mmCIF file of N, CA and C in Angstrom:
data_model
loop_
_atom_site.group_PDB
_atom_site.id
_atom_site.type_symbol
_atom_site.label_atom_id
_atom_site.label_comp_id
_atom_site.label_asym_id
_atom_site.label_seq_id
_atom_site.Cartn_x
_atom_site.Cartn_y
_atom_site.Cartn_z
ATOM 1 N N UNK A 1253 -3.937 -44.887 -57.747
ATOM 2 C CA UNK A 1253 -3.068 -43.737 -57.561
ATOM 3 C C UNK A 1253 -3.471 -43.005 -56.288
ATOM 4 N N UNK A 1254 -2.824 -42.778 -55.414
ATOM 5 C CA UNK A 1254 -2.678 -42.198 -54.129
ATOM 6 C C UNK A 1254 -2.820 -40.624 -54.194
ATOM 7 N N UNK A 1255 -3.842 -40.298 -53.609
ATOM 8 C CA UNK A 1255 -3.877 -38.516 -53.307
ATOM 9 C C UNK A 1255 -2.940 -37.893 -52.764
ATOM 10 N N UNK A 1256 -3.382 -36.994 -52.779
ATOM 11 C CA UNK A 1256 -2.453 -35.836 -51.653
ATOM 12 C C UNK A 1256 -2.361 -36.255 -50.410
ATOM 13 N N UNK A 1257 -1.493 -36.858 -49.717
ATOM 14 C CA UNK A 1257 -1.055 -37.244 -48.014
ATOM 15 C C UNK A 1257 -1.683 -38.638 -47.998
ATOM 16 N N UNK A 1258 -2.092 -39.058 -49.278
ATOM 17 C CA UNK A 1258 -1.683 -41.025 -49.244
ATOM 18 C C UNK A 1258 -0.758 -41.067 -49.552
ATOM 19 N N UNK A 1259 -0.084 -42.828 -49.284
ATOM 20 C CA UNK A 1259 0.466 -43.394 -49.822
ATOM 21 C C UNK A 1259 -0.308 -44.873 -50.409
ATOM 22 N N UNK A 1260 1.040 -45.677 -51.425
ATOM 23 C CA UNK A 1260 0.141 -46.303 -52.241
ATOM 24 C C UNK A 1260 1.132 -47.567 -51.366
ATOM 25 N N UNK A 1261 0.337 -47.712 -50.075
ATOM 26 C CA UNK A 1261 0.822 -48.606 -49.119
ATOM 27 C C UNK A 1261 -0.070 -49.367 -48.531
ATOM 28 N N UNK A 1262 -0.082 -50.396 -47.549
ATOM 29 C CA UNK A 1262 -0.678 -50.837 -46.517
ATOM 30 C C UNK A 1262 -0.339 -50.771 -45.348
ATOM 31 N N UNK A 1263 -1.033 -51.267 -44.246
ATOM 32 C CA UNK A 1263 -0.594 -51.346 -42.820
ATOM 33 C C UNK A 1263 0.270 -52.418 -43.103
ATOM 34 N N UNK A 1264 -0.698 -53.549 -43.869
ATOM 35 C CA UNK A 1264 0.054 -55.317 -43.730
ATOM 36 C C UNK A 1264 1.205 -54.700 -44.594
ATOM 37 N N UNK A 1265 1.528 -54.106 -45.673
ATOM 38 C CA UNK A 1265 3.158 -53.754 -46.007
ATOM 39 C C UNK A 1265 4.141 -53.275 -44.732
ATOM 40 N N UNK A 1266 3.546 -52.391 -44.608
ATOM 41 C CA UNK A 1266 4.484 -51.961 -43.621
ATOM 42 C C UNK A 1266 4.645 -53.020 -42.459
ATOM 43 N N UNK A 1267 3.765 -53.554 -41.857
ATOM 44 C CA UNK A 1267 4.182 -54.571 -41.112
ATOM 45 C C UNK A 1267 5.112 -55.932 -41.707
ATOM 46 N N UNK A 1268 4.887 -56.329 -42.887
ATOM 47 C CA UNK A 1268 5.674 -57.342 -43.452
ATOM 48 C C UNK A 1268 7.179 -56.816 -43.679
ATOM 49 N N UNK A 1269 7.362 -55.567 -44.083
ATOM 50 C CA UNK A 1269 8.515 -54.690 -44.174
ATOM 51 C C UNK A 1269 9.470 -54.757 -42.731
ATOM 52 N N UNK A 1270 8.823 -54.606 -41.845
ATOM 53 C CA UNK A 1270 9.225 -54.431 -40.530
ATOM 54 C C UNK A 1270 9.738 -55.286 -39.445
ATOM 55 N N UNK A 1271 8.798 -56.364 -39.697
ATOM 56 C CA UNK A 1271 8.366 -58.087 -38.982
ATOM 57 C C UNK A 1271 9.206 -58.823 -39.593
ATOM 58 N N UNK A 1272 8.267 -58.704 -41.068
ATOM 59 C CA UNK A 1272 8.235 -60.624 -41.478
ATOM 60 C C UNK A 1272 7.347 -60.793 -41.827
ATOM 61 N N UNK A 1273 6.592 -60.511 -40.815
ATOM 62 C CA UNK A 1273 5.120 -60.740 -40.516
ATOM 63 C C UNK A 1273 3.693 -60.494 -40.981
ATOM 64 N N UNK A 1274 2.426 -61.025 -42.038
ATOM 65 C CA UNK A 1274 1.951 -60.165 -42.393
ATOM 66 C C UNK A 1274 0.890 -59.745 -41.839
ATOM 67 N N UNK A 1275 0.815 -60.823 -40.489
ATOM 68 C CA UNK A 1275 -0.440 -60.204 -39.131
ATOM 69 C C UNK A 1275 0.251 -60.601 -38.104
ATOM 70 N N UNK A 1276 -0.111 -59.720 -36.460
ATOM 71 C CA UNK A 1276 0.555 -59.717 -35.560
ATOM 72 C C UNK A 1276 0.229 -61.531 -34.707
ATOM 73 N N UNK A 1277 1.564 -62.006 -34.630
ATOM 74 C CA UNK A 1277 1.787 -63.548 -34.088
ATOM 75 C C UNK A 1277 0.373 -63.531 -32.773
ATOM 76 N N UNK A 1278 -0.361 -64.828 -32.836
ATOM 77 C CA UNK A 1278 -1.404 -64.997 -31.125
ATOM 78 C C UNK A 1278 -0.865 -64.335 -30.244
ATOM 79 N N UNK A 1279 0.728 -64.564 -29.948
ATOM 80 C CA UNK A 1279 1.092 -64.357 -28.647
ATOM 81 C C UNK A 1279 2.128 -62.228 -28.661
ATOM 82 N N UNK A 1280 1.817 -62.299 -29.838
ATOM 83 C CA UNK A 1280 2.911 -60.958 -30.188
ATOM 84 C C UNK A 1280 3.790 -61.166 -30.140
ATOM 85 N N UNK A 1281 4.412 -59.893 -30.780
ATOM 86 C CA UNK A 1281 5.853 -59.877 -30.836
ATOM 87 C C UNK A 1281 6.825 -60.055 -29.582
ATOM 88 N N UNK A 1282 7.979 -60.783 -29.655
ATOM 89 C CA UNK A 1282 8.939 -60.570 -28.440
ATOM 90 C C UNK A 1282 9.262 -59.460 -27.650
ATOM 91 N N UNK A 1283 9.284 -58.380 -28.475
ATOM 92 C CA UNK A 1283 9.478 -57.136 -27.901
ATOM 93 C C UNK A 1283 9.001 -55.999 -29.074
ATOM 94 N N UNK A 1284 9.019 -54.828 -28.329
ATOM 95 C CA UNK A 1284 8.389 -53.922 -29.348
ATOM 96 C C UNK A 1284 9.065 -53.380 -30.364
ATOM 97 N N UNK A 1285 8.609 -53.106 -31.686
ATOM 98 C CA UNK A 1285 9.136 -52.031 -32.275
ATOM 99 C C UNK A 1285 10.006 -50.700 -32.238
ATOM 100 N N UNK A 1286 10.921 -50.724 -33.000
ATOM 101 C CA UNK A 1286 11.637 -49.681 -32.606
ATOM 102 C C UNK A 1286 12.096 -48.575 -33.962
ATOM 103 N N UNK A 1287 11.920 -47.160 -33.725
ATOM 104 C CA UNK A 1287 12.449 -46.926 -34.878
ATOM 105 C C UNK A 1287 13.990 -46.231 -34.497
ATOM 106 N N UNK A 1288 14.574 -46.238 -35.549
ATOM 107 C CA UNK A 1288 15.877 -45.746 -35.237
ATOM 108 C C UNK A 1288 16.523 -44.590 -37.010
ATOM 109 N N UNK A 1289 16.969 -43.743 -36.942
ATOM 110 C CA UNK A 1289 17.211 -42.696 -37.553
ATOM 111 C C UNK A 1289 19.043 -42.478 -38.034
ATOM 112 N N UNK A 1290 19.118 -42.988 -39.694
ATOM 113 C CA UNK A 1290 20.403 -42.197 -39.947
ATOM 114 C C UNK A 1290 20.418 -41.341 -40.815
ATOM 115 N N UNK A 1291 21.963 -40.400 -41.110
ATOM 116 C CA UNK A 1291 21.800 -39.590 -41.901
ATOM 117 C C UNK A 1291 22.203 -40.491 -43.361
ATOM 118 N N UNK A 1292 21.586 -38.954 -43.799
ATOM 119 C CA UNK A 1292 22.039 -39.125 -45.863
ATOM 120 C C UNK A 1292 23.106 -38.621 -45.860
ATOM 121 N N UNK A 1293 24.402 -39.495 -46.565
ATOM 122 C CA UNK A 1293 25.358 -38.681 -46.896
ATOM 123 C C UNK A 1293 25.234 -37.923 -47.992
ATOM 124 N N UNK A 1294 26.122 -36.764 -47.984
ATOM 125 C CA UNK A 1294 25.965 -35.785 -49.327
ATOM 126 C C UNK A 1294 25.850 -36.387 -50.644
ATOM 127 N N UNK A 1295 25.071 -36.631 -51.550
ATOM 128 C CA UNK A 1295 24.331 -36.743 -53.102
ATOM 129 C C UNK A 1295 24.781 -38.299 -53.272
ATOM 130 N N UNK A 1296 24.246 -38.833 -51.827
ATOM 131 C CA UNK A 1296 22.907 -39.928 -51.519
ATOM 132 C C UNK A 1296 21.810 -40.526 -51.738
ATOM 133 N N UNK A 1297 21.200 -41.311 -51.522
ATOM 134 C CA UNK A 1297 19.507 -41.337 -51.352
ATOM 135 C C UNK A 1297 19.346 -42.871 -50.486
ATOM 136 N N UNK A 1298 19.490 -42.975 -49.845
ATOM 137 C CA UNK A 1298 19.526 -44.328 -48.971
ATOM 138 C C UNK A 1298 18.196 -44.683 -48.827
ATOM 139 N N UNK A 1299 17.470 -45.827 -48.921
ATOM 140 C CA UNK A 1299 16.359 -46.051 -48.584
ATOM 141 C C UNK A 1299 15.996 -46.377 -47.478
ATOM 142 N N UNK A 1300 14.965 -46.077 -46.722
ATOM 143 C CA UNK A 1300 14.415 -46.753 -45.627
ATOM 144 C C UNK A 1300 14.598 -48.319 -45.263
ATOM 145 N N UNK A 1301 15.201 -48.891 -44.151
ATOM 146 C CA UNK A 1301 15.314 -50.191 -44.347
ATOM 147 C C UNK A 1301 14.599 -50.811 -43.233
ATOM 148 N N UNK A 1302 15.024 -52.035 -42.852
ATOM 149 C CA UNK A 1302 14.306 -52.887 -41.636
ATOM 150 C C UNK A 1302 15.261 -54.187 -40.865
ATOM 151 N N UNK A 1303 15.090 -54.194 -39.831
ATOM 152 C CA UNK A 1303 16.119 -55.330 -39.046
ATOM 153 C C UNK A 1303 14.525 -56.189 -38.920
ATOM 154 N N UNK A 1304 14.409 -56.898 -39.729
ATOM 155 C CA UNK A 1304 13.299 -57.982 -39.294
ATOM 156 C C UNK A 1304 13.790 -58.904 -38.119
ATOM 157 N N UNK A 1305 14.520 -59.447 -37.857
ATOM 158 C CA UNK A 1305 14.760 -59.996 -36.725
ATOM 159 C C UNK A 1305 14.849 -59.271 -35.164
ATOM 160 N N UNK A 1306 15.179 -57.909 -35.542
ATOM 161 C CA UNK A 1306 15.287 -56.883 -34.244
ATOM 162 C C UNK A 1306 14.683 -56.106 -34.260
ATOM 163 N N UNK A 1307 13.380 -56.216 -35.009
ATOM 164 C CA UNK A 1307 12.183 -55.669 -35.019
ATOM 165 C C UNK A 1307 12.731 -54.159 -35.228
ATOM 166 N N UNK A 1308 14.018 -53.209 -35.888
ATOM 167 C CA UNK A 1308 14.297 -52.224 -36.061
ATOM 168 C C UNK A 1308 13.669 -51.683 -37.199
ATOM 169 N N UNK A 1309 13.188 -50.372 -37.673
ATOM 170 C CA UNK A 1309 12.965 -49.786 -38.893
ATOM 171 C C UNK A 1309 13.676 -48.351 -39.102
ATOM 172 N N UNK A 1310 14.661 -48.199 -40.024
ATOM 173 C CA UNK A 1310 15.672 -47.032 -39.676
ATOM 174 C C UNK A 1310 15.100 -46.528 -40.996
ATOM 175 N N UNK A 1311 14.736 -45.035 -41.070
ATOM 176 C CA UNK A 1311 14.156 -43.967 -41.366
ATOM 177 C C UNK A 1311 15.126 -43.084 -41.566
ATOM 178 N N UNK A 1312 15.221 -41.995 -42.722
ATOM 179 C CA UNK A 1312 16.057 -41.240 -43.249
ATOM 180 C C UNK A 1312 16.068 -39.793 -41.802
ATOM 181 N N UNK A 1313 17.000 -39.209 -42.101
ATOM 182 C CA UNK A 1313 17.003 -37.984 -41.415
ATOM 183 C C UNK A 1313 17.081 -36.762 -42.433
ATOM 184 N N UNK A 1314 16.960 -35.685 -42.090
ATOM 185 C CA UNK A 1314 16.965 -34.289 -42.979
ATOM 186 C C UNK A 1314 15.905 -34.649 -44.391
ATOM 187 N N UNK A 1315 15.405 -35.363 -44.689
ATOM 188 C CA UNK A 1315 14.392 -35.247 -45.490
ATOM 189 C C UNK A 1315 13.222 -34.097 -45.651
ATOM 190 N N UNK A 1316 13.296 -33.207 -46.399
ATOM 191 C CA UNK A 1316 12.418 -32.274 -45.672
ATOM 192 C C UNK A 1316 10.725 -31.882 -46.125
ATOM 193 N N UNK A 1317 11.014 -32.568 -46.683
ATOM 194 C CA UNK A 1317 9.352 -32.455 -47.826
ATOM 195 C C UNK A 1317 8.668 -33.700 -48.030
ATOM 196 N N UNK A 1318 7.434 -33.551 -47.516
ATOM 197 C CA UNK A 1318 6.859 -34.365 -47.046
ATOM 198 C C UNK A 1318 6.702 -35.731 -48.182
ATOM 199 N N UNK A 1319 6.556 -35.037 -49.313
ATOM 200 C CA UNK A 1319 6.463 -36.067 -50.447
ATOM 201 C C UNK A 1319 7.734 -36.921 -50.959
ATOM 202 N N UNK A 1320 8.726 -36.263 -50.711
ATOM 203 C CA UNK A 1320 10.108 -37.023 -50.761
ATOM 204 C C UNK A 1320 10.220 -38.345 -49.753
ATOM 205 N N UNK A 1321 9.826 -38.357 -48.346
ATOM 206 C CA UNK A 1321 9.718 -39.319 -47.436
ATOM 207 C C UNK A 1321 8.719 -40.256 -48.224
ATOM 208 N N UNK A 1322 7.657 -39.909 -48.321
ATOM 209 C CA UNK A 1322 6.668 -40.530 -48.987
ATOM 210 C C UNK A 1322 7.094 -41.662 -49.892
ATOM 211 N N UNK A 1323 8.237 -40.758 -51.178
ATOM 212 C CA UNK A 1323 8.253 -41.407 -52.360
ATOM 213 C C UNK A 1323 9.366 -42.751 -51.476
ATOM 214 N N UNK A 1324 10.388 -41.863 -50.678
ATOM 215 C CA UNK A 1324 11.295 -43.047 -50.443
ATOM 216 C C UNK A 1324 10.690 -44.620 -49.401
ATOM 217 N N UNK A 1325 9.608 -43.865 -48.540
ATOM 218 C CA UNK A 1325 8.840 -45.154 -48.314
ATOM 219 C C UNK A 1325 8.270 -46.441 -49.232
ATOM 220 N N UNK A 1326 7.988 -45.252 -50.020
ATOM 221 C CA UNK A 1326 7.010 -46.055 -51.218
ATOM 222 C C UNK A 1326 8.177 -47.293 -52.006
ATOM 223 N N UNK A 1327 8.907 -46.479 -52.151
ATOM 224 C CA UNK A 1327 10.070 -47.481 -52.753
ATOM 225 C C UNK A 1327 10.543 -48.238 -52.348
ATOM 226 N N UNK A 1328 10.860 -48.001 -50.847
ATOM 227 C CA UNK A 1328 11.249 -48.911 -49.734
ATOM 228 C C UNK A 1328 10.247 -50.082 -49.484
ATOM 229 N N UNK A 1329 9.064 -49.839 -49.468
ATOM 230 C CA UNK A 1329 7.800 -50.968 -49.809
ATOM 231 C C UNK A 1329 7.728 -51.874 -50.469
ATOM 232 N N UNK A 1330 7.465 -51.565 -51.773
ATOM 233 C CA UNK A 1330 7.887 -52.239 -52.897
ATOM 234 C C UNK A 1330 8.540 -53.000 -53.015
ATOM 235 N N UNK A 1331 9.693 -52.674 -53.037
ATOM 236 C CA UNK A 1331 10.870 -53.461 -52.782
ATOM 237 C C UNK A 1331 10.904 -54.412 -52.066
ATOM 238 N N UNK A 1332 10.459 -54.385 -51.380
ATOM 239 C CA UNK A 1332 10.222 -55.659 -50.123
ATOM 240 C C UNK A 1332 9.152 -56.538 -50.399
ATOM 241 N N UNK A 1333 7.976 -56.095 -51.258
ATOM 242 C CA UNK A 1333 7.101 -57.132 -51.257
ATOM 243 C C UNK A 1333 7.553 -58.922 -51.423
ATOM 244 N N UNK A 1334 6.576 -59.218 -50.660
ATOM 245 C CA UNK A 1334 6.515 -60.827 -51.004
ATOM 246 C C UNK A 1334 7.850 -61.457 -50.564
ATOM 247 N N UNK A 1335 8.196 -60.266 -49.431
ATOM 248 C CA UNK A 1335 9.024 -60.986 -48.134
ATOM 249 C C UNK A 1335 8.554 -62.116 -47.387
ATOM 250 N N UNK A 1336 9.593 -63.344 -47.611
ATOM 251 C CA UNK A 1336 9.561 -64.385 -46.851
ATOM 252 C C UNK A 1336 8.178 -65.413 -47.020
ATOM 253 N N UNK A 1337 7.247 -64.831 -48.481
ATOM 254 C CA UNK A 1337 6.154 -65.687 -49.273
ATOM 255 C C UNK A 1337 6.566 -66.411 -50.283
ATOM 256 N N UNK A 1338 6.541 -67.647 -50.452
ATOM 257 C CA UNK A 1338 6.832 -68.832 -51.306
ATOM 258 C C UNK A 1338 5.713 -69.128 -51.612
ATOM 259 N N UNK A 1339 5.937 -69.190 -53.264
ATOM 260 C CA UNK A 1339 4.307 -69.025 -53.830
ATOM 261 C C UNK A 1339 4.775 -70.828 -55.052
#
């Protein structure tokens, strides 16, 4: 369970979320990271998503409390685990 101003995340999540990827390629990425920002429409909740191929990660806007971003990351995480792993 995550404290006050954790999350119950990783770097390698967030990078697999983002990439693909769950460590950065020998040669790196093609190009860099980018984040990009839409709104919530009125009684909404859109999650955080990811252009893995265009290396995009689009992030909520007007969110205003810090733990709300948090939770919707967190969910947004999750959700994604065990992207592109064949077990």
């Amino acid at each position: 369970m995550p404290t006050e101003g954790e999350v119950d995340a990783t770097f390698e999540d967030l990078l697999v979320f983002v990439t693909g990827a769950d460590h950065p390629p020998a040669l790196g990425f093609p190009r860099k990271c980018e984040v990009h920002f839409f709104s919530q429409e009125p009684g909404t909740r859109r999650l955080p998503y990811a252009s893995t191929c265009a290396l995009f990660l689009y992030l909520p806007r007007g969110v205003r409390e810090e733990e709300d971003f948090a939770d919707l990351m967190s969910t947004a995480l999750v959700g994604s685990l065990g992207f592109g792993k064949v077990t």
